[in-house]
Coordinates of C-alpha atoms in Angstrom, one line a residue:
M1 CA 89.3 140.6 121.4
K2 CA 92.2 138.4 121.0
L3 CA 95.6 139.0 120.4
S4 CA 97.9 137.2 118.2
S5 CA 100.3 134.9 119.1
L6 CA 103.2 137.5 117.3
F7 CA 101.9 139.9 118.9
Q8 CA 101.9 138.7 122.4
K9 CA 105.5 137.2 122.3
T10 CA 106.9 140.8 120.6
L11 CA 104.7 142.3 123.4
I12 CA 106.3 140.6 125.9
G13 CA 109.9 141.2 124.2
Q14 CA 108.9 145.0 124.8
I15 CA 107.8 144.8 128.1
V16 CA 111.4 143.3 129.2
L17 CA 113.5 145.3 127.3
F18 CA 111.6 148.6 128.1
A19 CA 112.1 147.5 132.6
F20 CA 115.8 147.1 131.6
I21 CA 115.2 150.7 129.5
A22 CA 113.7 152.2 132.1
A23 CA 115.7 150.9 135.0
S24 CA 118.6 151.6 133.5
M25 CA 117.6 155.5 132.4
A26 CA 116.2 156.1 135.6
L27 CA 119.1 154.7 137.3
A28 CA 121.5 156.7 135.4
S29 CA 119.2 159.8 135.1
S30 CA 119.6 159.7 139.1
Y31 CA 122.9 159.3 139.9
S32 CA 123.6 162.5 137.1
L33 CA 120.9 164.7 138.9
R34 CA 122.1 164.1 141.8
W35 CA 125.7 165.4 140.8
Y36 CA 124.9 167.9 138.3
L37 CA 121.7 169.4 141.5
T38 CA 125.0 168.6 144.3
G39 CA 127.2 171.0 142.6
E40 CA 124.4 173.5 141.7
Y41 CA 123.1 173.5 145.5
T42 CA 126.8 173.8 146.8
S43 CA 127.9 176.4 144.1
K44 CA 124.9 178.6 145.4
G45 CA 125.3 177.6 148.6
S46 CA 128.7 178.7 148.5
A47 CA 127.9 182.3 146.6
I48 CA 125.8 182.7 149.6
A49 CA 128.0 182.2 151.9
K50 CA 130.7 184.3 150.0
S51 CA 128.1 187.3 150.3
V52 CA 127.3 187.0 153.9
A53 CA 130.8 186.6 155.2
G54 CA 132.0 190.2 152.3
S55 CA 128.8 191.8 154.2
Q56 CA 129.7 190.7 157.6
A57 CA 133.6 191.8 156.8
N58 CA 131.9 195.8 156.0
F59 CA 130.9 195.6 159.3
S60 CA 133.1 197.4 162.6
E61 CA 132.7 196.6 165.2
A62 CA 131.4 199.9 167.1
D63 CA 128.0 200.0 163.8
S64 CA 125.4 199.1 166.2
D65 CA 123.5 198.4 163.6
A66 CA 125.9 196.0 162.2
Q67 CA 123.4 192.8 163.6
A68 CA 120.7 194.3 163.0
I69 CA 121.7 194.4 159.2
L70 CA 123.5 190.7 159.5
Q71 CA 120.5 189.6 159.9
T72 CA 118.3 191.0 157.6
I73 CA 120.0 190.0 154.8
V74 CA 120.0 187.2 156.3
D75 CA 116.2 186.0 156.0
E76 CA 116.2 187.8 153.5
F77 CA 119.2 184.6 152.1
V78 CA 116.8 182.1 153.4
E79 CA 114.3 183.1 151.2
V80 CA 115.9 181.4 148.3
N81 CA 114.8 178.1 146.9
G82 CA 116.6 175.7 148.2
V83 CA 117.9 177.2 151.7
A84 CA 117.4 175.3 154.5
Y85 CA 119.2 177.7 157.3
V86 CA 122.3 180.0 157.2
V87 CA 124.4 180.9 160.1
V88 CA 126.9 183.3 161.0
V89 CA 129.2 183.0 164.2
D90 CA 131.5 185.2 165.5
A91 CA 135.8 183.5 166.1
E92 CA 134.3 181.8 169.0
G93 CA 131.3 180.3 167.5
N94 CA 129.0 182.6 168.9
P95 CA 125.4 182.5 167.3
I96 CA 126.2 186.4 165.1
A97 CA 122.1 186.0 162.9
Q98 CA 121.1 182.5 162.0
T99 CA 117.4 181.6 160.7
F100 CA 116.8 178.9 163.1
E101 CA 113.2 180.1 164.1
A102 CA 114.7 177.9 168.5
E103 CA 118.4 178.3 169.5
V104 CA 121.5 177.6 167.3
P105 CA 121.2 174.1 167.4
N106 CA 125.0 172.9 169.7
Q107 CA 126.8 171.7 166.8
F108 CA 126.9 174.9 164.9
L109 CA 128.2 176.7 168.4
A110 CA 131.3 174.6 168.6
L111 CA 135.0 175.5 167.4
G112 CA 136.6 175.0 164.0
T113 CA 135.9 172.1 161.9
I114 CA 132.4 170.2 162.4
P115 CA 132.5 166.2 161.7
P116 CA 130.7 165.4 158.3
Q117 CA 127.8 163.0 159.7
D118 CA 127.6 160.1 158.1
S119 CA 124.1 158.9 158.2
G120 CA 122.6 160.8 155.5
P121 CA 120.8 159.8 152.5
G122 CA 124.1 158.5 150.6
L123 CA 125.4 161.5 148.9
N124 CA 128.4 162.1 150.2
R125 CA 129.7 160.6 146.9
F126 CA 128.9 163.9 145.4
T127 CA 131.1 166.3 148.0
H128 CA 133.3 167.5 144.5
S129 CA 130.9 168.0 142.0
P130 CA 132.3 169.9 138.8
N131 CA 129.9 172.1 138.8
F132 CA 131.0 173.6 142.5
E133 CA 134.3 175.8 142.0
D134 CA 135.7 177.3 145.4
S135 CA 138.4 179.6 144.0
D136 CA 140.0 180.6 147.2
G137 CA 140.3 177.6 149.1
D138 CA 138.7 178.0 152.1
V139 CA 136.0 176.6 151.4
V140 CA 134.7 173.6 153.9
V141 CA 131.4 170.7 152.6
N142 CA 129.9 168.0 155.0
Y143 CA 126.7 166.6 154.9
R144 CA 124.2 166.9 158.1
R145 CA 121.9 166.0 159.6
G146 CA 119.7 167.6 162.1
S147 CA 115.8 167.7 163.5
E148 CA 115.8 171.2 162.8
F149 CA 116.4 171.1 159.1
G150 CA 116.9 167.2 158.6
Y151 CA 119.6 166.4 156.1
A152 CA 121.4 169.7 154.5
I153 CA 124.5 170.1 152.6
D154 CA 126.6 172.7 154.9
I155 CA 128.4 174.7 153.2
V156 CA 131.1 176.9 155.6
R157 CA 133.4 179.6 154.7
P158 CA 134.9 182.2 156.9
I159 CA 135.1 185.7 157.1
P160 CA 137.5 187.9 155.3
G161 CA 139.4 188.9 158.8
G162 CA 139.2 185.9 160.9
D163 CA 135.4 187.4 162.6
G164 CA 134.0 183.9 161.8
K165 CA 132.3 181.5 159.8
V166 CA 129.1 181.6 157.2
H167 CA 127.8 178.1 157.6
V168 CA 125.5 178.3 155.3
G169 CA 122.5 174.5 155.0
M170 CA 121.2 173.9 150.9
D171 CA 118.1 171.3 151.5
Q172 CA 119.1 168.1 150.4
A173 CA 115.8 167.0 150.9
L174 CA 114.2 169.4 148.0
M175 CA 117.5 168.1 145.6
I176 CA 115.8 164.7 146.5
A177 CA 112.3 166.0 145.7
Q178 CA 113.1 167.4 142.2
I179 CA 115.6 164.5 141.1
R180 CA 112.6 162.2 142.2
A181 CA 110.0 164.5 140.1
A182 CA 112.7 164.6 138.2
V183 CA 112.4 161.1 136.8
R184 CA 109.2 160.2 137.2
F185 CA 108.7 163.0 134.6
Q186 CA 111.1 160.9 132.3
L187 CA 109.5 157.5 133.2
L188 CA 106.3 159.2 132.0
I189 CA 107.0 160.3 129.0
M190 CA 109.2 156.4 128.5
A191 CA 105.9 154.8 129.3
L192 CA 103.9 157.0 126.7
L193 CA 105.9 156.5 123.9
F194 CA 105.4 152.0 125.1
G195 CA 102.6 153.0 124.8
V196 CA 102.8 154.7 121.2
S197 CA 105.3 152.0 120.2
V198 CA 102.6 149.1 121.6
L199 CA 100.1 150.4 119.3
A200 CA 102.5 150.8 116.3
T201 CA 103.7 147.5 116.9
Y202 CA 100.0 146.2 117.4
V203 CA 99.0 147.9 113.6
M204 CA 102.6 147.0 112.1
V205 CA 101.5 143.2 114.0
N206 CA 98.7 143.3 113.0
R207 CA 99.2 143.9 109.4
I208 CA 101.7 141.3 109.1
S209 CA 99.7 138.7 111.1
R210 CA 96.6 138.9 109.5
P211 CA 98.1 137.8 105.4
L212 CA 100.0 135.0 107.4
S213 CA 96.9 133.1 109.5
Q214 CA 95.2 133.6 106.2
L215 CA 97.5 131.9 104.3
T216 CA 97.8 129.5 107.3
D217 CA 94.3 128.6 106.8
Y218 CA 94.6 128.4 103.1
A219 CA 97.4 126.1 103.6
Q220 CA 95.1 123.8 106.2
R221 CA 92.3 123.6 104.0
L222 CA 94.7 122.7 101.1
A223 CA 96.3 119.9 102.9
N224 CA 93.1 118.6 103.8
R225 CA 92.5 119.0 98.8
D226 CA 89.7 122.0 99.4
F227 CA 90.8 123.4 95.9
S228 CA 88.1 125.7 95.7
A229 CA 89.9 128.0 98.6
S230 CA 91.5 131.5 97.7
V231 CA 93.7 134.1 99.4
D232 CA 93.4 137.1 98.8
I233 CA 96.7 138.8 99.2
R234 CA 96.9 141.1 96.3
S235 CA 99.9 143.5 98.6
Q236 CA 103.7 143.8 96.9
D237 CA 105.7 142.8 99.2
E238 CA 107.3 139.5 100.5
I239 CA 104.1 137.8 101.9
G240 CA 101.9 138.9 98.4
L241 CA 104.8 137.1 96.7
L242 CA 104.8 134.1 99.3
A243 CA 100.6 133.7 98.4
C244 CA 100.9 134.2 95.0
T245 CA 103.6 131.3 94.9
M246 CA 100.9 128.8 97.0
E247 CA 98.3 129.9 94.8
N248 CA 100.8 128.8 91.4
M249 CA 101.5 125.5 93.7
A250 CA 97.8 124.7 94.4
A251 CA 96.6 125.1 91.4
D252 CA 99.7 122.7 89.6
T253 CA 99.1 120.5 92.5
Q254 CA 95.5 120.5 91.3
Q255 CA 95.7 119.6 88.1
F256 CA 98.4 116.9 89.3
I257 CA 96.1 115.3 91.2
Q258 CA 93.5 115.4 88.9
Q259 CA 96.1 114.0 86.3
L260 CA 96.8 111.1 88.3
E261 CA 93.5 109.9 89.3
S262 CA 92.3 110.4 85.6
T263 CA 95.7 108.3 85.2
L264 CA 94.1 106.5 88.1
K265 CA 90.9 106.2 86.6
E266 CA 92.3 105.1 83.3
L267 CA 94.8 102.4 85.1
Q268 CA 91.8 100.4 86.9
Q269 CA 89.5 101.0 83.7
T270 CA 92.2 98.9 81.6
Q271 CA 93.1 96.5 84.1
A272 CA 89.1 95.9 84.5
Q273 CA 88.7 95.7 80.9
L274 CA 91.7 93.8 80.5
V275 CA 90.4 90.8 83.4
Q276 CA 86.3 91.0 81.4
S277 CA 87.8 90.4 78.5
A278 CA 90.3 88.2 79.6
K279 CA 87.4 86.2 81.8
M280 CA 85.1 86.6 78.5
S281 CA 87.4 85.2 76.0
S282 CA 88.5 82.1 78.0
L283 CA 84.4 81.8 78.3
G284 CA 83.6 81.7 74.9
Q285 CA 86.4 80.1 73.9
L286 CA 85.1 77.7 75.9
V287 CA 80.8 77.9 74.9
A288 CA 82.5 77.9 71.0
G289 CA 84.6 74.7 72.1
M290 CA 81.2 73.2 73.3
A291 CA 79.4 74.3 70.8
H292 CA 81.5 72.8 68.1
E293 CA 82.2 69.7 70.0
I294 CA 78.7 69.3 70.5
N295 CA 77.7 70.4 67.0
N296 CA 79.4 67.9 65.1
P297 CA 77.1 64.6 67.1
V298 CA 74.7 66.2 66.8
N299 CA 74.4 67.1 63.4
F300 CA 75.1 63.8 63.3
I301 CA 72.4 62.3 64.8
A302 CA 70.0 64.1 63.7
G303 CA 70.8 63.4 60.3
N304 CA 70.3 60.0 60.7
I305 CA 67.5 60.1 62.8
R306 CA 65.0 60.3 59.7
Y307 CA 66.7 57.2 58.4
A308 CA 66.0 55.6 62.5
R309 CA 62.8 56.1 61.9
R310 CA 62.2 55.0 58.4
Y311 CA 63.7 51.4 58.8
A312 CA 62.0 50.7 61.8
E313 CA 58.6 51.8 60.2
S314 CA 59.4 49.3 57.3
L315 CA 60.8 46.6 59.9
L316 CA 57.0 47.1 61.9
E317 CA 55.6 46.9 58.7
L318 CA 57.4 43.6 58.2
L319 CA 56.5 42.0 61.2
Q320 CA 52.9 43.0 60.6
L321 CA 52.6 40.9 57.3
H322 CA 54.8 38.7 58.6
D323 CA 52.3 37.9 61.3
R324 CA 49.8 37.4 59.3
H325 CA 51.2 34.9 56.9
S326 CA 53.0 32.6 59.1
Q327 CA 50.2 32.0 61.8
P328 CA 50.8 29.8 64.1
Y329 CA 54.3 30.2 65.3
A330 CA 56.1 27.6 66.8
P331 CA 56.0 27.8 70.6
E332 CA 59.5 28.8 71.0
I333 CA 58.4 32.5 69.4
T334 CA 55.4 32.4 71.1
D335 CA 57.4 31.8 74.1
K336 CA 59.7 35.7 73.2
I337 CA 56.9 37.5 71.5
D338 CA 55.1 37.5 74.9
D339 CA 58.8 38.5 77.4
I340 CA 59.0 41.3 75.3
D341 CA 55.7 42.2 74.7
L342 CA 56.1 42.9 71.1
D343 CA 52.9 44.7 70.8
F344 CA 54.2 47.6 72.9
I345 CA 57.2 48.1 71.0
A346 CA 55.8 48.5 68.2
E347 CA 53.6 50.8 69.6
D348 CA 56.4 52.9 71.6
F349 CA 58.9 52.8 69.5
P350 CA 57.7 55.1 66.5
K351 CA 56.9 57.3 69.8
A352 CA 60.5 56.9 70.9
I353 CA 61.9 57.9 67.5
A354 CA 59.8 61.0 68.1
S355 CA 61.5 61.3 71.0
M356 CA 65.0 62.3 69.6
Q357 CA 64.2 63.4 66.9
V358 CA 62.5 66.7 69.5
G359 CA 65.8 66.3 71.4
A360 CA 68.1 66.1 68.7
E361 CA 66.3 69.3 67.5
R362 CA 66.5 71.0 71.1
I363 CA 70.2 70.4 71.3
K364 CA 70.7 72.3 67.6
D365 CA 69.0 74.9 69.0
I366 CA 71.4 75.0 72.0
V367 CA 74.1 74.7 70.1
H368 CA 72.9 77.5 68.2
S369 CA 72.0 79.9 71.0
L370 CA 75.5 79.1 72.3
R371 CA 77.4 79.8 68.9
N372 CA 75.5 83.4 68.8
F373 CA 76.1 84.0 72.4
S374 CA 79.8 83.9 71.8
R375 CA 80.1 84.9 68.4
L376 CA 84.0 84.8 68.3
D377 CA 83.3 84.9 64.2
E378 CA 82.3 87.9 64.3
A379 CA 84.9 90.7 65.7
E380 CA 83.3 93.5 63.0
L381 CA 80.3 95.3 63.1
K382 CA 77.4 93.4 61.6
A383 CA 73.1 93.9 61.2
V384 CA 72.1 91.2 63.7
N385 CA 68.1 91.0 65.4
I386 CA 68.9 92.3 69.0
H387 CA 66.0 89.9 69.8
D388 CA 68.9 86.9 69.6
G389 CA 71.5 88.6 71.6
L390 CA 68.5 88.1 74.5
D391 CA 67.2 84.8 74.1
S392 CA 70.5 83.5 73.8
T393 CA 71.2 85.1 77.3
L394 CA 68.5 84.0 78.5
L395 CA 69.4 80.4 77.5
V396 CA 73.2 80.7 79.0
L397 CA 71.6 82.1 82.3
S398 CA 68.5 79.7 82.8
S399 CA 70.0 77.8 85.7
R400 CA 70.1 80.6 87.2
L401 CA 66.3 81.2 87.0
G402 CA 63.9 77.9 87.5
K403 CA 63.7 76.3 91.0
T404 CA 66.9 76.8 93.2
Q405 CA 67.2 76.3 97.3
G406 CA 63.7 76.2 97.4
L407 CA 62.7 79.1 96.3
C408 CA 60.2 79.5 93.0
A409 CA 61.6 79.8 89.0
I410 CA 62.0 83.6 88.1
T411 CA 59.1 84.1 85.5
I412 CA 60.5 85.7 82.4
E413 CA 58.1 88.8 81.0
K414 CA 59.2 89.2 77.2
H415 CA 57.5 92.5 75.7
Y416 CA 59.6 92.8 72.8
G417 CA 58.4 94.8 70.1
Q418 CA 59.2 95.1 65.9
L419 CA 62.4 95.8 65.6
P420 CA 65.6 96.1 62.6
K421 CA 68.9 94.9 63.1
I422 CA 71.6 96.9 64.2
E423 CA 75.0 97.0 63.3
C424 CA 77.1 96.0 66.3
L425 CA 79.2 94.0 68.4
A426 CA 77.5 91.4 68.9
G427 CA 79.3 88.9 71.3
Q428 CA 79.9 92.8 73.6
L429 CA 76.2 93.3 73.7
N430 CA 76.1 90.1 74.3
Q431 CA 77.9 90.0 77.3
A432 CA 76.8 93.5 78.6
F433 CA 73.4 92.0 78.6
M434 CA 74.6 89.0 81.1
N435 CA 76.1 91.4 83.3
I436 CA 72.4 93.4 83.6
I437 CA 70.8 90.8 83.5
G438 CA 72.8 88.3 85.4
N439 CA 72.5 91.4 87.9
A440 CA 68.9 91.2 88.3
I441 CA 68.6 87.6 89.2
D442 CA 71.5 87.9 92.0
A443 CA 68.2 90.8 93.2
L444 CA 65.9 88.7 92.8
T445 CA 67.4 85.9 94.4
E446 CA 68.6 88.3 97.7
K447 CA 64.8 89.6 98.0
R448 CA 63.6 85.4 98.2
S449 CA 66.1 84.3 100.4
Q450 CA 66.0 87.5 102.7
L451 CA 63.6 89.4 102.7
N452 CA 60.4 88.1 101.3
P453 CA 60.5 84.5 100.4
D454 CA 56.5 84.9 99.2
S455 CA 57.1 87.4 96.2
L456 CA 57.2 86.5 92.9
P457 CA 60.2 87.3 91.4
T458 CA 59.8 88.7 87.7
L459 CA 62.1 90.1 85.0
T460 CA 60.5 91.8 82.2
L461 CA 62.5 92.7 79.0
S462 CA 61.0 95.3 76.7
T463 CA 62.1 96.7 73.6
R464 CA 60.6 99.4 71.4
C465 CA 61.6 101.2 67.8
L466 CA 63.2 105.4 68.8
D467 CA 63.8 107.4 65.7
N468 CA 67.3 105.7 64.2
A469 CA 67.6 104.2 67.5
I470 CA 66.5 100.7 69.1
E471 CA 65.4 101.0 73.7
I472 CA 65.8 98.2 75.8
A473 CA 64.3 98.0 79.5
I474 CA 65.7 95.9 81.9
A475 CA 63.4 95.9 84.9
D476 CA 63.3 93.7 87.8
N477 CA 60.9 93.0 91.0
G478 CA 64.4 92.6 93.3
I479 CA 65.4 94.6 96.1
G480 CA 66.3 97.8 94.6
M481 CA 69.2 100.8 95.1
A482 CA 68.9 103.7 97.2
E483 CA 70.4 106.8 95.1
D484 CA 73.6 107.2 96.7
L485 CA 74.4 103.5 95.4
Q486 CA 73.1 104.3 92.2
Q487 CA 75.3 107.5 91.4
R488 CA 78.0 104.8 91.6
I489 CA 77.3 101.3 89.8
F490 CA 79.0 101.8 86.4
D491 CA 82.7 102.9 89.2
P492 CA 85.3 100.3 88.5
F493 CA 85.3 97.9 91.1
F494 CA 82.1 99.2 93.1
T495 CA 79.6 96.0 94.2
T496 CA 77.0 95.6 96.7
K497 CA 77.6 92.4 97.0
P498 CA 79.5 90.6 100.2
V499 CA 83.4 89.8 99.6
G500 CA 84.6 87.5 97.0
E501 CA 80.8 87.0 94.9
G502 CA 81.7 90.2 92.7
S503 CA 84.2 91.9 91.2
G504 CA 82.3 95.5 90.8
L505 CA 83.1 94.5 87.1
G506 CA 79.9 94.1 85.1
L507 CA 78.2 97.5 85.2
S508 CA 81.5 99.0 84.7
I509 CA 82.4 96.4 81.2
S510 CA 78.9 97.2 80.1
Y511 CA 78.5 100.6 80.1
Q512 CA 82.2 100.9 78.1
I513 CA 80.2 98.2 75.9
V514 CA 77.2 100.8 75.4
V515 CA 78.3 104.2 75.0
Q516 CA 82.0 104.4 74.3
R517 CA 81.7 101.3 72.1
H518 CA 78.4 101.1 70.5
G519 CA 77.5 105.2 70.8
G520 CA 74.8 104.7 73.1
Q521 CA 72.9 105.4 76.4
I522 CA 73.5 103.5 79.4
Q523 CA 70.5 105.0 82.1
C524 CA 69.5 102.9 85.8
G525 CA 66.0 103.7 87.5
S526 CA 65.9 102.5 91.0
T527 CA 63.3 102.3 94.1
P528 CA 64.8 100.4 97.5
G529 CA 62.8 96.6 97.6
A530 CA 60.7 97.8 95.0
G531 CA 63.6 97.0 92.2
S532 CA 65.5 99.0 89.2
R533 CA 65.0 99.0 85.5
F534 CA 68.2 99.8 82.5
V535 CA 67.5 101.2 79.6
I536 CA 69.8 100.6 76.6
T537 CA 69.4 103.1 74.3
L538 CA 71.4 102.3 70.9
P539 CA 72.2 103.4 67.1
V540 CA 71.0 101.4 64.6
T541 CA 74.2 102.3 62.6
A542 CA 76.9 102.0 64.5
A543 CA 79.7 104.2 63.4
K544 CA 83.1 103.0 64.5
P545 CA 83.7 102.1 67.8
D546 CA 86.3 103.1 69.9
L547 CA 88.7 100.8 71.5
T548 CA 90.3 103.3 73.3
P549 CA 89.8 102.1 77.2
P550 CA 86.8 105.3 78.7
L551 CA 86.6 107.1 81.6
I552 CA 83.6 105.8 83.8
P553 CA 81.3 108.4 84.8
D554 CA 80.6 109.3 88.6
G555 CA 76.9 108.3 87.9
S556 CA 74.5 107.9 85.6
V557 CA 70.9 110.0 84.9
A558 CA 68.3 108.8 86.6
V559 CA 65.4 107.1 84.5
P560 CA 62.6 106.6 86.7
F561 CA 61.6 103.1 87.9
S562 CA 58.5 102.1 86.5

């Protein structure tokens, strides 16, 4: 089981504190117990010595059994707990009674006070314990060591009448053993209390660290913008309040981020709209200006070519009539007729006039298509034939449909159905058509130039009538798109073209025009290597167009490729 860092730090602190307290209490207890037990042992030894001395004082010298009785008394006292020995000596220092199994040690045979030994266990500082009372003032306490009794507290009390002294030795080893036992018991109790405190600390720290760990994990997930995360802390303490505050902050942050993303999309959309509008406005003005400037001389040529043809025919008839009635010609005229090949001119001149008339009509058709594509004079909704818009777009893009760089021309297949006129912003729809068809041409060109030069590029335009709506399908057999790309093709500034070759605005603008401006739908279906198919659905009767910037969706509903 992995312990939390908080518990580990707390445990280290507890161990250090416990070690300090245990050492301090052990030293204090040992000191106090030694002080106390020294006094107790000294008092007990003094009482025994006093009792033995009193008994000895009561015996007379003529009493033959006195020594035996005294020995019996001494033997009884030596059985008392803590008594190491009892020795009674007479005034000359000769032992009267003693408890040693062998002979009395020599140090007890000397007269007077025997000097204390300094080689004891360091208990001499407890010689004058407050628990020891010497009411008579004639008790001498020494610390002694001997091979027969080890370390002992030697209490010496004189026998009343000056008949000798009584030595009572209290066993210091037993006293020290008691002190050690008491200290060990105290340490054991402290260890048990330490174990209980560690367990209590673990429970307490676990209750604190677990929600803190949840909060930390929650904060990390929020930092990774995973706002679906939640924290299950419902306590009423500070941690619960912190968790509630973090959840509220996360909700506010998520809402703020969503607002920022929405604002960013609107800004991108507005920028895309402004850029594309400016570009298309410039293109429309250019096309309209060119169409207007070309239209006047073309109308002049087309209007006068009929008269030129008529005049030419009249002149040729006059030449033929003159030729019949003015023969023979002068040699100079005959030479000129041969030089200019008058018969060829008479035959080819009407054909040239006819070709010029066909060219003029073609130019008029192109100008009409350009004006139809730009639609600068039609800012409001107007009922139009959608086929004219498709044909005009193909005409504008005709230079990209022919043979280029040794590649074959793109085949255009039209499958137009019977469509009613629909109310729309024709110029903007033409812009959407041009964006979609332009991308289709790019896909066909890339497939021919890089993947399959022998492929036959085909662009298919199909229309059909639905209930109160029309459907326009624009399909190609180009390189196609993967599924992940299809989900992003309508995003502003998203492009699959190399840097510098695409702005990523065409399909985004087309989506706005179809969906927002006309209330229609635009869907894409594509298969990599097989091509793409865009389906546009428009209502026949359009509502008032919404001119506010739309929010571009993240993807579109796929249409099965066919």
